[in-house]
Short mmCIF file of N, CA and C in Angstrom, two decimals:
data_model
loop_
_atom_site.label_atom_id
_atom_site.label_comp_id
_atom_site.label_asym_id
_atom_site.label_seq_id
_atom_site.Cartn_x
_atom_site.Cartn_y
_atom_site.Cartn_z
N MET A 1 28.22 180.73 -53.74
CA MET A 1 26.96 180.02 -54.39
C MET A 1 27.38 179.95 -55.85
N GLN A 2 26.97 178.67 -56.45
CA GLN A 2 27.35 178.51 -57.80
C GLN A 2 26.35 179.21 -58.77
N ASP A 3 26.68 179.63 -59.92
CA ASP A 3 25.71 179.97 -61.08
C ASP A 3 25.30 178.73 -61.81
N HIS A 4 24.15 178.79 -62.15
CA HIS A 4 23.33 177.74 -62.77
C HIS A 4 22.96 178.31 -64.29
N VAL A 5 22.69 177.21 -65.32
CA VAL A 5 22.18 177.60 -66.56
C VAL A 5 21.01 176.74 -66.69
N TYR A 6 19.68 177.35 -67.04
CA TYR A 6 18.64 176.40 -67.10
C TYR A 6 18.15 176.36 -68.62
N LYS A 7 17.39 175.35 -68.83
CA LYS A 7 16.72 175.23 -70.09
C LYS A 7 15.38 175.04 -69.80
N LEU A 8 14.49 175.69 -70.69
CA LEU A 8 13.06 175.60 -70.72
C LEU A 8 12.55 174.78 -71.68
N ILE A 9 11.49 173.90 -71.50
CA ILE A 9 10.83 173.02 -72.55
C ILE A 9 9.39 173.47 -72.26
N GLU A 10 8.62 173.10 -73.41
CA GLU A 10 7.08 173.22 -73.18
C GLU A 10 6.85 171.79 -73.78
N ILE A 11 5.77 171.13 -72.85
CA ILE A 11 5.12 169.92 -73.17
C ILE A 11 3.54 170.18 -72.95
N VAL A 12 2.83 169.15 -73.21
CA VAL A 12 1.35 169.17 -73.08
C VAL A 12 1.26 167.75 -72.29
N GLY A 13 0.33 167.90 -71.03
CA GLY A 13 0.24 166.66 -70.29
C GLY A 13 -1.41 166.46 -70.53
N SER A 14 -1.90 165.32 -70.14
CA SER A 14 -3.42 165.24 -70.49
C SER A 14 -3.77 164.17 -69.64
N SER A 15 -5.22 164.20 -69.34
CA SER A 15 -5.78 163.38 -68.23
C SER A 15 -7.26 163.54 -68.53
N THR A 16 -7.88 162.33 -68.19
CA THR A 16 -9.47 162.39 -68.28
C THR A 16 -10.01 162.65 -66.97
N GLU A 17 -9.11 162.96 -65.70
CA GLU A 17 -9.55 163.07 -64.33
C GLU A 17 -9.64 164.56 -64.12
N SER A 18 -8.53 165.44 -64.42
CA SER A 18 -8.55 166.82 -64.07
C SER A 18 -7.30 167.53 -64.75
N SER A 19 -7.38 169.01 -64.58
CA SER A 19 -6.32 169.53 -65.19
C SER A 19 -5.05 169.36 -64.27
N ASP A 20 -5.37 169.26 -62.90
CA ASP A 20 -4.09 169.12 -61.95
C ASP A 20 -3.60 167.91 -62.27
N LYS A 21 -4.36 166.67 -62.71
CA LYS A 21 -3.69 165.37 -63.00
C LYS A 21 -3.07 165.60 -64.33
N ALA A 22 -3.59 166.50 -65.23
CA ALA A 22 -2.74 166.48 -66.60
C ALA A 22 -1.43 167.19 -66.15
N ILE A 23 -1.30 168.16 -65.39
CA ILE A 23 0.05 168.69 -64.80
C ILE A 23 0.86 167.68 -64.53
N GLU A 24 0.44 167.04 -63.38
CA GLU A 24 1.22 165.92 -62.90
C GLU A 24 1.67 164.93 -63.63
N ASN A 25 0.93 164.54 -64.69
CA ASN A 25 1.38 163.49 -65.67
C ASN A 25 2.44 164.20 -66.56
N ALA A 26 2.25 165.54 -66.90
CA ALA A 26 3.33 166.08 -67.76
C ALA A 26 4.77 165.99 -66.97
N ILE A 27 4.64 166.64 -65.80
CA ILE A 27 5.79 166.68 -64.84
C ILE A 27 6.36 165.32 -64.53
N ALA A 28 5.69 164.44 -64.32
CA ALA A 28 6.23 163.02 -63.95
C ALA A 28 6.81 162.51 -65.22
N ARG A 29 6.27 162.67 -66.39
CA ARG A 29 6.92 162.00 -67.54
C ARG A 29 8.26 162.86 -67.97
N ALA A 30 8.17 164.09 -67.82
CA ALA A 30 9.50 164.83 -68.03
C ALA A 30 10.71 164.37 -67.13
N GLY A 31 10.13 164.19 -65.70
CA GLY A 31 11.11 163.56 -64.75
C GLY A 31 11.68 162.41 -65.01
N GLU A 32 11.13 161.52 -66.05
CA GLU A 32 11.63 160.21 -66.39
C GLU A 32 13.11 160.37 -67.25
N SER A 33 13.23 161.40 -67.91
CA SER A 33 14.39 161.48 -68.84
C SER A 33 15.07 162.76 -68.59
N LEU A 34 14.69 163.54 -67.74
CA LEU A 34 15.36 164.98 -67.59
C LEU A 34 15.62 165.05 -65.91
N HIS A 35 16.66 165.56 -65.53
CA HIS A 35 17.16 165.87 -64.17
C HIS A 35 17.06 167.25 -63.73
N HIS A 36 16.96 167.47 -62.47
CA HIS A 36 17.14 168.84 -61.83
C HIS A 36 15.84 169.72 -62.21
N LEU A 37 14.56 169.02 -62.37
CA LEU A 37 13.43 169.78 -62.56
C LEU A 37 13.29 170.86 -61.46
N ASP A 38 13.14 172.14 -61.72
CA ASP A 38 12.87 173.35 -60.66
C ASP A 38 11.83 173.83 -60.65
N TRP A 39 10.97 174.09 -61.64
CA TRP A 39 9.72 174.66 -61.66
C TRP A 39 9.00 174.52 -62.93
N PHE A 40 7.79 174.99 -62.91
CA PHE A 40 6.85 174.75 -63.93
C PHE A 40 6.03 176.05 -63.91
N GLU A 41 5.20 176.28 -65.08
CA GLU A 41 4.42 177.32 -65.47
C GLU A 41 3.29 176.86 -66.46
N VAL A 42 2.06 176.90 -66.01
CA VAL A 42 0.78 176.36 -66.99
C VAL A 42 0.60 177.64 -67.87
N VAL A 43 0.67 177.43 -69.11
CA VAL A 43 0.58 178.44 -70.18
C VAL A 43 -0.81 178.43 -71.06
N GLU A 44 -1.36 177.25 -70.93
CA GLU A 44 -2.59 177.09 -71.66
C GLU A 44 -3.35 175.82 -71.00
N THR A 45 -4.71 175.83 -71.07
CA THR A 45 -5.59 174.67 -70.54
C THR A 45 -6.61 174.69 -71.59
N ARG A 46 -6.95 173.52 -71.91
CA ARG A 46 -8.03 173.20 -72.94
C ARG A 46 -8.72 171.71 -72.63
N GLY A 47 -9.69 171.56 -73.18
CA GLY A 47 -10.11 170.27 -73.05
C GLY A 47 -11.03 169.86 -74.18
N HIS A 48 -11.29 168.46 -74.03
CA HIS A 48 -12.45 167.95 -75.07
C HIS A 48 -13.84 167.61 -74.53
N LEU A 49 -14.82 167.87 -75.37
CA LEU A 49 -16.08 167.83 -74.71
C LEU A 49 -16.78 166.52 -75.49
N ARG A 50 -17.64 165.91 -74.57
CA ARG A 50 -18.33 164.69 -75.18
C ARG A 50 -19.79 164.94 -74.52
N GLU A 51 -20.68 165.06 -75.38
CA GLU A 51 -22.17 165.27 -74.75
C GLU A 51 -22.14 166.31 -73.61
N GLY A 52 -21.65 167.47 -74.08
CA GLY A 52 -21.83 168.56 -73.19
C GLY A 52 -20.95 168.43 -71.82
N ARG A 53 -20.20 167.49 -71.66
CA ARG A 53 -19.26 167.44 -70.53
C ARG A 53 -17.89 167.28 -70.82
N ILE A 54 -17.12 167.54 -69.91
CA ILE A 54 -15.54 167.65 -69.92
C ILE A 54 -15.29 166.17 -70.03
N ALA A 55 -14.60 165.63 -70.97
CA ALA A 55 -14.04 164.31 -71.35
C ALA A 55 -12.54 164.13 -71.00
N HIS A 56 -11.87 165.28 -71.40
CA HIS A 56 -10.50 165.10 -71.51
C HIS A 56 -9.74 166.42 -71.40
N TRP A 57 -8.80 166.60 -70.33
CA TRP A 57 -8.06 167.82 -70.05
C TRP A 57 -6.85 167.65 -70.89
N GLN A 58 -6.32 168.89 -71.50
CA GLN A 58 -4.85 169.00 -71.97
C GLN A 58 -4.28 170.42 -71.36
N VAL A 59 -3.24 170.26 -70.98
CA VAL A 59 -2.63 171.52 -70.29
C VAL A 59 -1.21 171.68 -70.86
N LYS A 60 -0.89 172.71 -71.27
CA LYS A 60 0.37 173.10 -71.88
C LYS A 60 1.42 173.75 -70.79
N VAL A 61 2.50 172.98 -70.51
CA VAL A 61 3.15 173.25 -69.28
C VAL A 61 4.60 173.70 -69.72
N LYS A 62 5.21 174.84 -69.44
CA LYS A 62 6.69 175.07 -69.56
C LYS A 62 7.46 174.49 -68.19
N ILE A 63 8.30 173.87 -68.37
CA ILE A 63 9.18 173.34 -67.43
C ILE A 63 10.62 173.65 -67.44
N GLY A 64 11.28 174.10 -66.40
CA GLY A 64 12.41 174.69 -66.32
C GLY A 64 13.40 173.74 -65.55
N PHE A 65 14.55 173.38 -66.03
CA PHE A 65 15.37 172.42 -65.43
C PHE A 65 16.91 173.01 -65.45
N ARG A 66 17.87 172.59 -64.62
CA ARG A 66 19.23 173.10 -64.44
C ARG A 66 19.98 172.02 -65.35
N LEU A 67 20.81 172.57 -66.25
CA LEU A 67 21.84 171.84 -67.07
C LEU A 67 22.89 171.19 -66.29
N ASP A 68 23.28 170.03 -66.65
CA ASP A 68 24.45 169.45 -65.80
C ASP A 68 25.87 170.08 -66.07
#
């Protein structure tokens, strides 16, 4: 088995639909320019309220990927 080296980044995904969609958006965008995405960890969830209702989700995500 080969040893791997990983890099960890932290990004914020957003969505008007849900926190899950915000996570999916963050991972999809990271996948456009990074390779070998292996795992993620949600470290913070927050949102924007409008007239007492959730209008927008923001989720801070750590993403780990293997270096080439």
